Coordinates of C-alpha atoms and ligand atoms in Angstrom, one line a residue:
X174 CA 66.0 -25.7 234.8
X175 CA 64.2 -24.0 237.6
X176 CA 65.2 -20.1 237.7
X177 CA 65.0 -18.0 240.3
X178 CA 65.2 -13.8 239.8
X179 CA 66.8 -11.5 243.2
X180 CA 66.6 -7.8 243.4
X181 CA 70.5 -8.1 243.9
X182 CA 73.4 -9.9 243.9
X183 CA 73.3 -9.9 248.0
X184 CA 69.4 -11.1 247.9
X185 CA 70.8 -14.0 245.5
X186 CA 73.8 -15.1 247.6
X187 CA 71.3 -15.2 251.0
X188 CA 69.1 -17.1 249.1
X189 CA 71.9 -19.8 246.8
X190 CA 73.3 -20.5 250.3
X191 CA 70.1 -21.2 252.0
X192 CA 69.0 -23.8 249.0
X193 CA 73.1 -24.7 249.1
X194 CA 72.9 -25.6 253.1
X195 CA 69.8 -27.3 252.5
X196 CA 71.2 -29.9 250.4
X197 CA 74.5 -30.6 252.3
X198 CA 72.5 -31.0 255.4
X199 CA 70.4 -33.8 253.6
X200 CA 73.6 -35.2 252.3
X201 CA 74.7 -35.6 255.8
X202 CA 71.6 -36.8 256.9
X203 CA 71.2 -39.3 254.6
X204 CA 74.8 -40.4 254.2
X205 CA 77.2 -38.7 256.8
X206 CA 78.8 -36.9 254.5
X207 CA 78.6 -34.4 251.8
X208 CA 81.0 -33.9 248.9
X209 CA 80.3 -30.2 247.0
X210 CA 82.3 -28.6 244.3
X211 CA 83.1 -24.8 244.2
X212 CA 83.5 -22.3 241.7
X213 CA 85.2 -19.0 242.1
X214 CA 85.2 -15.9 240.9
X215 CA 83.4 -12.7 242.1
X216 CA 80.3 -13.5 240.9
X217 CA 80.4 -16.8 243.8
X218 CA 81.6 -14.0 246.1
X219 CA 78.3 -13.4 247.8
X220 CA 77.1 -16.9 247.8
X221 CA 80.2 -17.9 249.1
X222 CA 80.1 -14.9 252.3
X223 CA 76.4 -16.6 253.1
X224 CA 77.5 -19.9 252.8
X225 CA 80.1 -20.0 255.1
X226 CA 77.6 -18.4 257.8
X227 CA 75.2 -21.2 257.2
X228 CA 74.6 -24.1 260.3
X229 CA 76.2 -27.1 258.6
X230 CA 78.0 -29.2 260.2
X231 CA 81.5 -28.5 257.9
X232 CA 83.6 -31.5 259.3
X233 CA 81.4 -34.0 257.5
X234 CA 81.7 -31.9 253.9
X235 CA 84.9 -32.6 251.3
X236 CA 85.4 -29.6 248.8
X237 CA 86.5 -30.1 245.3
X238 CA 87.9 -27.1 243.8
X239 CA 86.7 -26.5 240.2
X240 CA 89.3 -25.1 238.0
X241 CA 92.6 -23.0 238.1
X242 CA 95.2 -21.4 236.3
X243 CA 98.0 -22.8 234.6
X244 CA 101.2 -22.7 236.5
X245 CA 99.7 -19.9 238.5
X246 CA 101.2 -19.9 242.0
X247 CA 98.7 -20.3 244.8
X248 CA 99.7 -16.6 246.6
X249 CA 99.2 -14.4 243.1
X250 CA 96.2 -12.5 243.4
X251 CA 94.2 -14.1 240.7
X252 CA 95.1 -18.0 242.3
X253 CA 91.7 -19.3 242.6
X254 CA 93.1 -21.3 245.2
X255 CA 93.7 -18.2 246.7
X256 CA 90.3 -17.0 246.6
X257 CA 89.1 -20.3 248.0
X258 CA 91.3 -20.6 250.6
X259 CA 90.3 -17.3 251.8
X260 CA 86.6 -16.9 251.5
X261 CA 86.2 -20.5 252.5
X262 CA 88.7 -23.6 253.0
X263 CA 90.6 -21.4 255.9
X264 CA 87.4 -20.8 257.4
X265 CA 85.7 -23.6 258.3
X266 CA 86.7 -27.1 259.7
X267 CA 85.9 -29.2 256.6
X268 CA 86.6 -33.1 256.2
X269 CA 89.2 -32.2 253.5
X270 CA 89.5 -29.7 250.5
X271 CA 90.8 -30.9 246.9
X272 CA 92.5 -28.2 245.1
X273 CA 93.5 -27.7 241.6
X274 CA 97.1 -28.0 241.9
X275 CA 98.7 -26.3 238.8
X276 CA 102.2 -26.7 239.3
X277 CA 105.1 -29.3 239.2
X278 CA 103.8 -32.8 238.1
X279 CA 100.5 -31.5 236.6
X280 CA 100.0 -34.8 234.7
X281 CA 99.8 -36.6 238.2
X282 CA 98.5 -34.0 239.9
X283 CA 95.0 -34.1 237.5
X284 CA 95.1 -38.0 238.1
X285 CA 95.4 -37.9 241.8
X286 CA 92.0 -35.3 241.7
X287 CA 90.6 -37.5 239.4
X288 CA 91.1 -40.5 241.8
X289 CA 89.4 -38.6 244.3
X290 CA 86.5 -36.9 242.7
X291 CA 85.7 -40.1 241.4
X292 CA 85.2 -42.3 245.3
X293 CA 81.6 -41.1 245.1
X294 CA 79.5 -38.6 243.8
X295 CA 79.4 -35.0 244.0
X296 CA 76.5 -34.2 245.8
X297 CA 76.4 -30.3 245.4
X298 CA 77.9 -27.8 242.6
X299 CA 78.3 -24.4 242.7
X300 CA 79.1 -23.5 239.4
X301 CA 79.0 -20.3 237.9
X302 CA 79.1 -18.9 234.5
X303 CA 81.2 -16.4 232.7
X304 CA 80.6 -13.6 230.8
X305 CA 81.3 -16.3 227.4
X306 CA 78.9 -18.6 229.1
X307 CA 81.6 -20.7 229.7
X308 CA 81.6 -23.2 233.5
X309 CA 84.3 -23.7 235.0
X310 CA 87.5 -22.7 232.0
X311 CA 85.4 -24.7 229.5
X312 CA 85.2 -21.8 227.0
X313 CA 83.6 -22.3 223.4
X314 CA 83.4 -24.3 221.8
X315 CA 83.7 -26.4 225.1
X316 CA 84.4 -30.0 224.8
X317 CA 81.3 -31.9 225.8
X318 CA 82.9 -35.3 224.8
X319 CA 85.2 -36.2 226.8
X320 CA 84.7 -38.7 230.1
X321 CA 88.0 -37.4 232.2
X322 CA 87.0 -35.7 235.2
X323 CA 89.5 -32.8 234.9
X324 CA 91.5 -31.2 231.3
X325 CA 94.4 -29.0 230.4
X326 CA 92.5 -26.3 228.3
X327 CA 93.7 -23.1 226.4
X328 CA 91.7 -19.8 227.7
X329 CA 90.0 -17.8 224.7
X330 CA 90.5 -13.9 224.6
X331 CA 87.2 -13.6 226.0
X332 CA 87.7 -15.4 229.2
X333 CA 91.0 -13.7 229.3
X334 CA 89.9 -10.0 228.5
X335 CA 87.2 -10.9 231.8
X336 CA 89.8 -11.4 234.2
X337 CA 91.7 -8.2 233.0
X338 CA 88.1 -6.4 233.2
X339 CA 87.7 -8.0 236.9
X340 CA 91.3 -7.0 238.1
X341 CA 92.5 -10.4 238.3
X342 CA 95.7 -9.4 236.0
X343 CA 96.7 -6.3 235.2
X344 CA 97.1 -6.7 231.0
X345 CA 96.5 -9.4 228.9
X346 CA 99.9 -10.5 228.6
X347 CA 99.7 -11.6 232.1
X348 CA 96.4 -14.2 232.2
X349 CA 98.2 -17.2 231.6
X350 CA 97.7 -19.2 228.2
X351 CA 95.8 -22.5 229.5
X352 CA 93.8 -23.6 232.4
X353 CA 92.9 -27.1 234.5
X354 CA 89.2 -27.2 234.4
X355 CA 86.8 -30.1 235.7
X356 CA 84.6 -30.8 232.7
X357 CA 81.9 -30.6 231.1
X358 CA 81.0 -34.2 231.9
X359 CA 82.3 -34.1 235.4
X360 CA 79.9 -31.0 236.4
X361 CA 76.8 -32.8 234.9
X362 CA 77.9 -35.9 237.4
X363 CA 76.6 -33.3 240.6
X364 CA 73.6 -34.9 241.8
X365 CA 72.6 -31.2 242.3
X366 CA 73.7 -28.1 240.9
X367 CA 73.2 -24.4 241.5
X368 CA 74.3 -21.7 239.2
X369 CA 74.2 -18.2 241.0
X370 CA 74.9 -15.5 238.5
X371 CA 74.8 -12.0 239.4
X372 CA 75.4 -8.7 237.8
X373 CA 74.7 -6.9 234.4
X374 CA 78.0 -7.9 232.8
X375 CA 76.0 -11.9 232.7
X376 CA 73.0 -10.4 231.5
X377 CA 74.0 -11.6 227.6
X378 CA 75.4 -15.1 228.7
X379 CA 72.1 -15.6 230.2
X380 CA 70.1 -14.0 226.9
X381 CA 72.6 -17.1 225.3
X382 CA 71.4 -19.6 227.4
X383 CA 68.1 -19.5 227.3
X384 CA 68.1 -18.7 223.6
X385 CA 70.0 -21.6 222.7
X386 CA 69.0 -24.8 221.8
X387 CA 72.6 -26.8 224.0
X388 CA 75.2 -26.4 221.8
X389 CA 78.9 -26.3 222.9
X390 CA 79.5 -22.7 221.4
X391 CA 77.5 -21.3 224.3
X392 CA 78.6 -23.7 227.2
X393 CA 76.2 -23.5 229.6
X394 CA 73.4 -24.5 227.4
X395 CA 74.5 -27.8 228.6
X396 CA 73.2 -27.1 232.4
X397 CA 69.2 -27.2 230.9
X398 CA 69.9 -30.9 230.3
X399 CA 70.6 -31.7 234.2
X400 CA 67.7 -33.1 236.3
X401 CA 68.2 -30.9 239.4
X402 CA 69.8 -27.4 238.0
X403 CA 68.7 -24.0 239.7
X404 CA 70.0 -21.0 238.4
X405 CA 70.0 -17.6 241.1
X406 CA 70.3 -14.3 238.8
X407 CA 69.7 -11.3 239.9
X408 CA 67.6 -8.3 238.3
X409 CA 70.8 -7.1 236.1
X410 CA 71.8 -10.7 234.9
X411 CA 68.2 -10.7 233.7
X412 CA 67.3 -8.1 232.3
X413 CA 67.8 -9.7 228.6
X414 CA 65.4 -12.1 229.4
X415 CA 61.7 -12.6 229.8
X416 CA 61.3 -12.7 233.2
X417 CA 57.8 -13.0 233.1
X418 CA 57.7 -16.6 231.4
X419 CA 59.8 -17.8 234.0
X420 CA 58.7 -20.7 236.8
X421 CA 60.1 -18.4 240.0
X422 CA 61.0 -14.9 240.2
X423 CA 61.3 -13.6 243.9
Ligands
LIG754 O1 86.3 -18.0 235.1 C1 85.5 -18.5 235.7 O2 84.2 -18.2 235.5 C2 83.2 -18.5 236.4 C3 82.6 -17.1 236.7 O3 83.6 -16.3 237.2 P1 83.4 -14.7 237.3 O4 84.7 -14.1 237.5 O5 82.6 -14.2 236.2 O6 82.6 -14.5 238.6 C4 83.7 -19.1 237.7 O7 82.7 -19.5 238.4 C5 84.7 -20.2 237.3 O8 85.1 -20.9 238.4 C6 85.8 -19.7 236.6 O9 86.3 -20.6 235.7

């Protein structure tokens, strides 16, 4: 896992969507077309605001959305669908976007993303982590088993007491009980994938990762066994770690 260390969360996002464009463009290049999966949440928030400034040429790149909330409707504040609709989908002119849909037939709805996802690989992930270490709603201890591409799962009070913290919901009554999240599996299928995680409120997730031997109690631990991971923290995400015996740090 190459690591790379920012001043700040800005410095971080400027730099994600530089590597981020990079990749599409060769994508595109090389096949015509890029497929990348997003994450959300407001640690992707300056990533995200670069990204979209970034000379790509959009209508060639398909977006698969990562995970949402459970019967959550797609105008409630804390819709990730929402959130991706306005800091990116609406913004650009992309071949097509693929969103978690968590309402009506959800049974259907999982197998219809599933048939998608699963026409050709993902060339690009953007995939954060949460304050449990958790990607995408896999929260431990995260099922690395399973083969489907996307899974019903139940949030743990962690993940829910985050989104409280972040403003998302107002009590914790109100974060709903279960998730859709891509998997485990599925993320590990991205030919590349880049983890930007900012801000002090990581900095023990990212003590856990690189502490941990992968185990499925501290989900991310599963990223150091992909071939072409890079992870963007920024000085406060690292301060728990030795930044020192690290490959990069800019
Ligand atoms: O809850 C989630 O966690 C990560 C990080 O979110 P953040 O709110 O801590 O920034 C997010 O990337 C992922 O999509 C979502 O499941």
């Amino acid at each position: 896992m190459d690591t790379k260390v920012y001043r700040t969360s800005e410095e971080l996002g400027a730099a994600a969507a530089r590597y981020a464009a990079q990749i599409l463009n060769e994508a595109i290049a090389e096949q015509g077309y890029a497929r990348l999966t997003l994450s959300t949440g407001a640690s992707q928030l300056d990533t995200l605001k670069a990204l979209v400034q970034m000379d790509v040429d959009w209508r060639k790149v398909e977006m698969f959305h990562l995970d949402e909330y459970m019967n959550l409707a797609s105008d409630h504040p804390a819709s990730f669908r929402k959130y991706l609709k306005e800091k990116f989908t609406d913004l650009l002119p992309l071949a097509k976007a693929h969103f978690v849909n968590p309402e009506g037939d959800v049974a259907q709805n999982i197998l219809d993303l599933t048939n998608e996802i699963r026409k050709a690989p993902i060339d690009l992930g953007l995939i954060g982590v949460g304050e449990n270490a958790h990607i995408a709603f896999n929260d431990p201890p995260a099922d690395f088993d399973t083969k489907e591409a996307y899974i019903v799962v139940n949030l743990d009070e962690a993940c829910k007491q985050q989104q409280v913290s972040e403003g998302w919901f107002k009590t914790m009554e109100e974060v709903p009980r279960q998730a859709i999240s891509m998997t485990a599996h599925q993320i590990m299928q991205c030919k590349v994938i880049v983890s930007c995680v900012p801000y002090a409120v990581k900095a023990k997730a990212i003590r856990s990762l690189f502490e941990h031997e992968v185990t499925n109690q501290v989900p991310a631990t599963i990223l150091k066994t992909h071939p072409h991971v890079t992870l963007f923290l920024d000085e406060a995400s690292a301060s728990l770690i030795d930044v020192n015996s690290l490959a990069t740090s800019e």
